Every structure is written in structure tokens, then in C-alpha cells.
PDB file of C-alpha atoms and ligand atoms in Angstrom:
ATOM      1  CA  MET F   1      85.008  92.418  87.905  1.00  0.00           C
ATOM      2  CA  GLU F   2      86.031  96.417  87.817  1.00  0.00           C
ATOM      3  CA  SER F   3      88.715  97.504  90.285  1.00  0.00           C
ATOM      4  CA  ASP F   4      88.214 100.641  92.027  1.00  0.00           C
ATOM      5  CA  ARG F   5      91.900 101.018  92.620  1.00  0.00           C
ATOM      6  CA  MET F   6      93.251 104.298  91.814  1.00  0.00           C
ATOM      7  CA  ARG F   7      94.491 104.774  88.259  1.00  0.00           C
ATOM      8  CA  ILE F   8      97.881 106.525  87.773  1.00  0.00           C
ATOM      9  CA  GLY F   9      99.056 107.770  84.163  1.00  0.00           C
ATOM     10  CA  VAL F  10     102.634 107.814  84.759  1.00  0.00           C
ATOM     11  CA  LEU F  11     104.840 110.743  82.336  1.00  0.00           C
ATOM     12  CA  ILE F  12     108.460 109.748  81.633  1.00  0.00           C
ATOM     13  CA  SER F  13     111.693 111.057  79.348  1.00  0.00           C
ATOM     14  CA  GLY F  14     113.817 108.670  80.678  1.00  0.00           C
ATOM     15  CA  SER F  15     115.158 105.613  82.711  1.00  0.00           C
ATOM     16  CA  GLY F  16     112.062 105.883  84.806  1.00  0.00           C
ATOM     17  CA  THR F  17     113.428 104.226  88.110  1.00  0.00           C
ATOM     18  CA  ASN F  18     110.971 106.351  90.047  1.00  0.00           C
ATOM     19  CA  LEU F  19     108.251 104.690  87.477  1.00  0.00           C
ATOM     20  CA  GLN F  20     109.812 101.244  88.468  1.00  0.00           C
ATOM     21  CA  ALA F  21     109.554 101.937  92.121  1.00  0.00           C
ATOM     22  CA  ILE F  22     105.604 102.919  91.856  1.00  0.00           C
ATOM     23  CA  ILE F  23     105.187  99.543  90.135  1.00  0.00           C
ATOM     24  CA  ASP F  24     107.007  97.534  92.758  1.00  0.00           C
ATOM     25  CA  ALA F  25     104.950  99.588  95.151  1.00  0.00           C
ATOM     26  CA  THR F  26     101.627  98.559  93.611  1.00  0.00           C
ATOM     27  CA  GLU F  27     103.199  94.998  93.392  1.00  0.00           C
ATOM     28  CA  GLU F  28     103.991  94.718  96.996  1.00  0.00           C
ATOM     29  CA  GLY F  29     100.694  96.207  98.482  1.00  0.00           C
ATOM     30  CA  ARG F  30     102.387  99.636  99.488  1.00  0.00           C
ATOM     31  CA  LEU F  31     100.379 101.667  97.183  1.00  0.00           C
ATOM     32  CA  ASP F  32      96.708 100.484  96.628  1.00  0.00           C
ATOM     33  CA  ALA F  33      96.601 101.696  92.947  1.00  0.00           C
ATOM     34  CA  GLU F  34      97.839 100.998  89.434  1.00  0.00           C
ATOM     35  CA  VAL F  35      99.729 101.792  86.775  1.00  0.00           C
ATOM     36  CA  ALA F  36      97.251 102.380  83.926  1.00  0.00           C
ATOM     37  CA  VAL F  37      99.628 103.628  81.398  1.00  0.00           C
ATOM     38  CA  VAL F  38     102.616 105.021  80.716  1.00  0.00           C
ATOM     39  CA  ILE F  39     103.485 107.709  78.480  1.00  0.00           C
ATOM     40  CA  SER F  40     106.967 109.065  77.168  1.00  0.00           C
ATOM     41  CA  ASN F  41     107.767 111.811  74.785  1.00  0.00           C
ATOM     42  CA  LYS F  42     110.953 109.942  73.796  1.00  0.00           C
ATOM     43  CA  GLU F  43     110.992 107.171  71.777  1.00  0.00           C
ATOM     44  CA  ASN F  44     113.927 105.146  73.814  1.00  0.00           C
ATOM     45  CA  ALA F  45     113.342 106.095  76.820  1.00  0.00           C
ATOM     46  CA  TYR F  46     113.955 102.912  79.104  1.00  0.00           C
ATOM     47  CA  GLY F  47     111.199 103.369  81.107  1.00  0.00           C
ATOM     48  CA  LEU F  48     108.616 102.365  78.490  1.00  0.00           C
ATOM     49  CA  GLU F  49     110.564  99.061  78.467  1.00  0.00           C
ATOM     50  CA  ARG F  50     110.199  98.768  82.215  1.00  0.00           C
ATOM     51  CA  ALA F  51     106.072  99.422  81.316  1.00  0.00           C
ATOM     52  CA  ARG F  52     106.210  96.648  78.941  1.00  0.00           C
ATOM     53  CA  LYS F  53     107.897  94.085  81.283  1.00  0.00           C
ATOM     54  CA  ALA F  54     105.399  94.917  83.648  1.00  0.00           C
ATOM     55  CA  ASP F  55     102.255  94.265  81.478  1.00  0.00           C
ATOM     56  CA  VAL F  56     101.638  98.363  81.632  1.00  0.00           C
ATOM     57  CA  PRO F  57     100.473  99.762  78.262  1.00  0.00           C
ATOM     58  CA  ALA F  58     103.265 102.102  76.940  1.00  0.00           C
ATOM     59  CA  VAL F  59     102.714 104.815  74.762  1.00  0.00           C
ATOM     60  CA  TRP F  60     105.357 107.351  72.883  1.00  0.00           C
ATOM     61  CA  ILE F  61     103.847 110.135  71.866  1.00  0.00           C
ATOM     62  CA  ASP F  62     106.204 111.911  68.945  1.00  0.00           C
ATOM     63  CA  ARG F  63     106.238 115.839  69.555  1.00  0.00           C
ATOM     64  CA  THR F  64     107.287 115.752  65.674  1.00  0.00           C
ATOM     65  CA  GLU F  65     104.043 115.029  64.887  1.00  0.00           C
ATOM     66  CA  TYR F  66     102.022 118.004  66.196  1.00  0.00           C
ATOM     67  CA  THR F  67     102.609 121.309  65.282  1.00  0.00           C
ATOM     68  CA  THR F  68     101.904 123.073  68.463  1.00  0.00           C
ATOM     69  CA  PHE F  69     102.444 122.471  72.298  1.00  0.00           C
ATOM     70  CA  ARG F  70      98.585 122.630  73.036  1.00  0.00           C
ATOM     71  CA  ALA F  71      98.164 120.382  70.322  1.00  0.00           C
ATOM     72  CA  TYR F  72     100.461 117.485  71.622  1.00  0.00           C
ATOM     73  CA  ASN F  73      99.444 118.101  75.213  1.00  0.00           C
ATOM     74  CA  GLU F  74      95.770 117.498  73.705  1.00  0.00           C
ATOM     75  CA  ALA F  75      97.266 113.873  72.730  1.00  0.00           C
ATOM     76  CA  ILE F  76      98.496 113.393  76.217  1.00  0.00           C
ATOM     77  CA  ARG F  77      95.429 113.996  77.405  1.00  0.00           C
ATOM     78  CA  ASP F  78      93.440 111.549  74.978  1.00  0.00           C
ATOM     79  CA  VAL F  79      95.470 109.092  76.159  1.00  0.00           C
ATOM     80  CA  LEU F  80      95.142 109.444  79.711  1.00  0.00           C
ATOM     81  CA  LEU F  81      91.642 109.884  79.286  1.00  0.00           C
ATOM     82  CA  GLU F  82      91.236 106.506  77.130  1.00  0.00           C
ATOM     83  CA  TYR F  83      92.792 105.002  80.095  1.00  0.00           C
ATOM     84  CA  GLU F  84      90.452 106.102  82.678  1.00  0.00           C
ATOM     85  CA  VAL F  85      93.152 107.744  84.832  1.00  0.00           C
ATOM     86  CA  ASP F  86      92.721 109.507  87.984  1.00  0.00           C
ATOM     87  CA  VAL F  87      95.865 110.896  89.010  1.00  0.00           C
ATOM     88  CA  VAL F  88      98.826 111.864  86.786  1.00  0.00           C
ATOM     89  CA  ALA F  89     102.484 111.336  88.166  1.00  0.00           C
ATOM     90  CA  MET F  90     105.347 113.209  86.587  1.00  0.00           C
ATOM     91  CA  ALA F  91     108.471 110.738  86.862  1.00  0.00           C
ATOM     92  CA  GLY F  92     111.523 112.389  85.025  1.00  0.00           C
ATOM     93  CA  TYR F  93     108.909 113.962  82.672  1.00  0.00           C
ATOM     94  CA  MET F  94     111.151 117.285  81.597  1.00  0.00           C
ATOM     95  CA  ARG F  95     108.321 119.323  79.493  1.00  0.00           C
ATOM     96  CA  LEU F  96     105.517 121.173  80.767  1.00  0.00           C
ATOM     97  CA  LEU F  97     101.930 120.251  81.057  1.00  0.00           C
ATOM     98  CA  SER F  98      99.706 122.309  79.085  1.00  0.00           C
ATOM     99  CA  LYS F  99      96.474 123.992  81.131  1.00  0.00           C
ATOM    100  CA  GLU F 100      94.129 121.443  79.371  1.00  0.00           C
ATOM    101  CA  VAL F 101      95.941 118.950  80.646  1.00  0.00           C
ATOM    102  CA  LEU F 102      96.668 120.552  84.006  1.00  0.00           C
ATOM    103  CA  ASP F 103      92.512 121.118  83.767  1.00  0.00           C
ATOM    104  CA  THR F 104      91.367 117.925  83.391  1.00  0.00           C
ATOM    105  CA  PHE F 105      93.109 116.233  86.136  1.00  0.00           C
ATOM    106  CA  PRO F 106      92.444 119.364  88.841  1.00  0.00           C
ATOM    107  CA  ASP F 107      94.699 119.045  91.887  1.00  0.00           C
ATOM    108  CA  ARG F 108      95.499 115.332  90.262  1.00  0.00           C
ATOM    109  CA  VAL F 109      99.260 116.172  88.871  1.00  0.00           C
ATOM    110  CA  VAL F 110     101.991 115.593  90.932  1.00  0.00           C
ATOM    111  CA  ASN F 111     105.252 115.827  90.069  1.00  0.00           C
ATOM    112  CA  ILE F 112     108.989 115.189  91.985  1.00  0.00           C
ATOM    113  CA  HIS F 113     111.882 116.822  91.844  1.00  0.00           C
ATOM    114  CA  PRO F 114     115.389 116.233  93.360  1.00  0.00           C
ATOM    115  CA  SER F 115     115.741 119.150  95.756  1.00  0.00           C
ATOM    116  CA  LEU F 116     114.170 121.018  98.213  1.00  0.00           C
ATOM    117  CA  LEU F 117     112.348 123.349  96.385  1.00  0.00           C
ATOM    118  CA  PRO F 118     112.566 126.298  95.850  1.00  0.00           C
ATOM    119  CA  SER F 119     115.591 125.735  95.524  1.00  0.00           C
ATOM    120  CA  PHE F 120     117.394 124.239  92.945  1.00  0.00           C
ATOM    121  CA  ALA F 121     114.591 124.102  90.661  1.00  0.00           C
ATOM    122  CA  GLY F 122     115.557 123.311  86.960  1.00  0.00           C
ATOM    123  CA  PRO F 123     116.877 120.116  85.202  1.00  0.00           C
ATOM    124  CA  SER F 124     120.306 120.104  87.120  1.00  0.00           C
ATOM    125  CA  GLY F 125     118.899 120.198  90.540  1.00  0.00           C
ATOM    126  CA  ILE F 126     121.388 117.852  92.000  1.00  0.00           C
ATOM    127  CA  ARG F 127     124.495 119.113  90.622  1.00  0.00           C
ATOM    128  CA  GLU F 128     123.874 122.716  91.507  1.00  0.00           C
ATOM    129  CA  ALA F 129     122.913 121.834  94.878  1.00  0.00           C
ATOM    130  CA  PHE F 130     126.208 119.914  95.189  1.00  0.00           C
ATOM    131  CA  GLU F 131     128.423 122.784  93.337  1.00  0.00           C
ATOM    132  CA  TYR F 132     126.761 125.266  95.773  1.00  0.00           C
ATOM    133  CA  GLY F 133     128.125 122.975  98.669  1.00  0.00           C
ATOM    134  CA  VAL F 134     124.685 122.976 100.747  1.00  0.00           C
ATOM    135  CA  LYS F 135     124.853 120.747 103.612  1.00  0.00           C
ATOM    136  CA  VAL F 136     121.405 119.051 103.299  1.00  0.00           C
ATOM    137  CA  THR F 137     119.160 118.950  99.995  1.00  0.00           C
ATOM    138  CA  GLY F 138     116.453 116.383  99.189  1.00  0.00           C
ATOM    139  CA  VAL F 139     113.318 115.324  97.378  1.00  0.00           C
ATOM    140  CA  THR F 140     110.333 117.589  96.745  1.00  0.00           C
ATOM    141  CA  ILE F 141     107.000 116.053  95.615  1.00  0.00           C
ATOM    142  CA  HIS F 142     104.640 118.755  94.539  1.00  0.00           C
ATOM    143  CA  PHE F 143     101.263 119.350  92.605  1.00  0.00           C
ATOM    144  CA  ALA F 144     102.144 120.702  89.273  1.00  0.00           C
ATOM    145  CA  ASN F 145     101.185 123.541  87.103  1.00  0.00           C
ATOM    146  CA  GLU F 146     102.006 125.616  84.017  1.00  0.00           C
ATOM    147  CA  LYS F 147     105.642 126.227  85.130  1.00  0.00           C
ATOM    148  CA  PHE F 148     108.765 124.114  85.620  1.00  0.00           C
ATOM    149  CA  ASP F 149     108.722 122.843  89.477  1.00  0.00           C
ATOM    150  CA  GLU F 150     106.331 125.150  91.161  1.00  0.00           C
ATOM    151  CA  GLY F 151     102.901 124.295  92.549  1.00  0.00           C
ATOM    152  CA  PRO F 152     101.887 123.447  95.919  1.00  0.00           C
ATOM    153  CA  ILE F 153     104.536 121.371  97.761  1.00  0.00           C
ATOM    154  CA  ILE F 154     102.843 118.030  99.481  1.00  0.00           C
ATOM    155  CA  ALA F 155     106.189 115.916 101.068  1.00  0.00           C
ATOM    156  CA  GLN F 156     110.127 116.568 101.373  1.00  0.00           C
ATOM    157  CA  GLU F 157     112.672 114.386 102.334  1.00  0.00           C
ATOM    158  CA  VAL F 158     115.807 115.828 103.365  1.00  0.00           C
ATOM    159  CA  VAL F 159     119.126 114.202 102.139  1.00  0.00           C
ATOM    160  CA  GLU F 160     122.161 114.830 103.872  1.00  0.00           C
ATOM    161  CA  VAL F 161     125.509 115.964 101.795  1.00  0.00           C
ATOM    162  CA  ALA F 162     128.483 114.092 103.790  1.00  0.00           C
ATOM    163  CA  GLU F 163     131.786 116.019 103.522  1.00  0.00           C
ATOM    164  CA  ASP F 164     132.896 112.740 101.489  1.00  0.00           C
ATOM    165  CA  ASP F 165     130.144 112.828  99.138  1.00  0.00           C
ATOM    166  CA  THR F 166     130.846 112.373  95.554  1.00  0.00           C
ATOM    167  CA  ILE F 167     128.444 114.112  92.854  1.00  0.00           C
ATOM    168  CA  GLN F 168     127.225 110.362  92.023  1.00  0.00           C
ATOM    169  CA  SER F 169     127.123 109.103  95.878  1.00  0.00           C
ATOM    170  CA  LEU F 170     124.646 112.196  96.400  1.00  0.00           C
ATOM    171  CA  GLU F 171     122.821 111.235  93.101  1.00  0.00           C
ATOM    172  CA  ALA F 172     122.358 107.810  94.455  1.00  0.00           C
ATOM    173  CA  LYS F 173     120.941 108.626  98.214  1.00  0.00           C
ATOM    174  CA  ILE F 174     118.480 111.606  96.199  1.00  0.00           C
ATOM    175  CA  HIS F 175     117.253 108.849  93.939  1.00  0.00           C
ATOM    176  CA  GLU F 176     116.841 106.110  96.839  1.00  0.00           C
ATOM    177  CA  ALA F 177     114.904 108.709  98.764  1.00  0.00           C
ATOM    178  CA  GLU F 178     112.658 109.285  95.470  1.00  0.00           C
ATOM    179  CA  HIS F 179     111.808 106.101  95.411  1.00  0.00           C
ATOM    180  CA  ARG F 180     110.738 105.685  98.928  1.00  0.00           C
ATOM    181  CA  LEU F 181     108.601 108.942  98.967  1.00  0.00           C
ATOM    182  CA  TYR F 182     106.883 108.793  95.441  1.00  0.00           C
ATOM    183  CA  PRO F 183     105.104 105.841  96.335  1.00  0.00           C
ATOM    184  CA  ARG F 184     103.921 106.843  99.829  1.00  0.00           C
ATOM    185  CA  VAL F 185     102.830 110.345  98.869  1.00  0.00           C
ATOM    186  CA  LEU F 186     100.649 108.452  96.014  1.00  0.00           C
ATOM    187  CA  GLN F 187      99.476 106.102  98.409  1.00  0.00           C
ATOM    188  CA  LEU F 188      98.003 109.326 100.396  1.00  0.00           C
ATOM    189  CA  LEU F 189      96.499 110.427  97.052  1.00  0.00           C
ATOM    190  CA  ALA F 190      94.734 107.414  96.812  1.00  0.00           C
ATOM    191  CA  GLU F 191      93.606 107.660 100.368  1.00  0.00           C
ATOM    192  CA  GLY F 192      92.077 111.324  99.766  1.00  0.00           C
ATOM    193  CA  ARG F 193      94.690 112.680 102.311  1.00  0.00           C
ATOM    194  CA  VAL F 194      96.030 115.366 100.313  1.00  0.00           C
ATOM    195  CA  ALA F 195      94.059 118.669 100.722  1.00  0.00           C
ATOM    196  CA  ILE F 196      95.233 122.062  98.494  1.00  0.00           C
ATOM    197  CA  ASP F 197      94.282 125.226 101.069  1.00  0.00           C
ATOM    198  CA  GLY F 198      95.196 128.684  99.033  1.00  0.00           C
ATOM    199  CA  ARG F 199      98.723 127.754  97.772  1.00  0.00           C
ATOM    200  CA  LYS F 200      99.718 125.035 100.103  1.00  0.00           C
ATOM    201  CA  ALA F 201      98.861 121.302 100.118  1.00  0.00           C
ATOM    202  CA  ARG F 202      97.959 119.845 103.559  1.00  0.00           C
ATOM    203  CA  ILE F 203      98.394 116.156 104.356  1.00  0.00           C
ATOM    204  CA  GLU F 204      95.596 114.932 106.598  1.00  0.00           C
ATOM    205  CA  GLY F 205      96.406 112.264 109.213  1.00  0.00           C
ATOM    206  CA  PRO F 206      99.688 111.021 109.875  1.00  0.00           C
ATOM    207  CA  PHE F 207     102.764 110.591 107.392  1.00  0.00           C
TER     208      PHE F 207
HETATM  209  C1  LIG L 301     114.082 112.235  88.811  1.00  0.00           C
HETATM  210  O1  LIG L 301     115.824 112.546  89.659  1.00  0.00           O
HETATM  211  C2  LIG L 301     113.095 112.530  89.199  1.00  0.00           C
HETATM  212  O2  LIG L 301     113.252 114.031  90.512  1.00  0.00           O
HETATM  213  C3  LIG L 301     113.647 113.897  87.909  1.00  0.00           C
HETATM  214  O3  LIG L 301     114.486 113.652  86.932  1.00  0.00           O
HETATM  215  C4  LIG L 301     114.667 112.183  87.534  1.00  0.00           C
HETATM  216  C5  LIG L 301     114.486 111.103  86.803  1.00  0.00           C
HETATM  217  O4  LIG L 301     114.655 109.750  86.851  1.00  0.00           O
HETATM  218  N1  LIG L 301     112.709 114.684  87.628  1.00  0.00           N
HETATM  219  P1  LIG L 301     113.870 108.501  86.586  1.00  0.00           P
HETATM  220  O5  LIG L 301     113.426 108.348  85.001  1.00  0.00           O
HETATM  221  O6  LIG L 301     112.773 108.265  87.167  1.00  0.00           O
HETATM  222  O7  LIG L 301     115.287 107.432  86.839  1.00  0.00           O
END
């Protein structure tokens, strides 16, 4: 029988600990969805191995085989469509997505970022927040758009920076928060409880 669970396509570039948290949540029944496919722009991303171990199709799409950003993104879109993905979760995917991909999944592409956006956007959010000396930082999950770390914020979790935190201990706390928050937000999407109001995302009901 065909399942009507939400199908997630996860995009990665690296170790895939967030991917693992999402897979675990689906297996443990905390997230009523399935990971339909994992796509990486890096051949040796450990997340691809995590996908294979969980019997999830793992696809590396080699950027060097495409002459343009647009053609590369069309290849990504085609794989997402082939696996009948409903929601695209960027989880440590270190590239932008093209308008064609975003328009194929309107209000269904989300990203996770390890700071309280709009502070400390970019690839070194944890380190920059730590070096700045902030007392709180955290995790943001937002709808993706054509720019890095922008788009309506769905949820944020605060992580306190203790006096004795090191960059490593702060990273560990942030990753722990990420692994908690991402499956919860994906569950909200599965329940159809996230709406977009202008530039703001709104969660309907308790969270
Ligand atoms: C996470 O910190 C995520 O917020 C950022 O990249 C990292 C990916 O880690 N965008 P992982 O590959 O999920 O372990």
C-alpha cells in the first residue's frame, strides 16, 4: 500500500548528523515522515554513508559535470521529483538553491543554521558568535530563499554561552539543540501547521 507520509529530500554536504537526527526521529515515530532521498554535492560526505546504512537512496551529484549553476540545480530538482519529495530539508548543504528548485517546492524548502539569525549568518556562525562574546546564541530553522541564511524564520532555540564554554563545548550544545529542533519543525510541516504571512512564518497551535 502506498504510504501518505510526508516525503523528505535531505540535502547535505558533510557529516550529516542532522540527517541522522531526522532519520532517527522517523524511525522512532517522533516524526511522521520518511526520508525519501539524500542528495550531496560532495562525493565523500559521510551523510551519504548514513543514508545507505538506513536504506535511504543516497545520491551524489557532481557539480563538475554541469557547466552552469542552473543546470546543476535542475539535476537536483529532477532527483527530488523522481523520489516524489514533498519537503526539502537542507541540512549542512553549503550551497544555494536556484529559483527553479525553490519554485518547484513553494514554501517547502527549509534550512537549519547554527545561530540566532539574522545574527551570524554564513558558514562560520558558531565560531563568530563565540568570538564576538555573545551570552546567548542558538539555532534557527527557516524557509530557504535565493540568499544564504535568509527567508521566513519558523523556529529558534536559544543556547546559552557559559563563562567556561570553549568553541568545542559550544558547538556540542548547538548541535544537540539542532538535533532536537529539526525533527520537531519537520513534524510541524507534516501536520501542515506552518503558514507564511508576508515575510513571516507562523506556527499554528502549540509548539
Ligand atoms: C550544522 O551545524 C548546520 O546548522 C549547518 O551545517 C552543520 C551541518 O552539520 N548548516 P551536519 O552535517 O548535520 O552534521
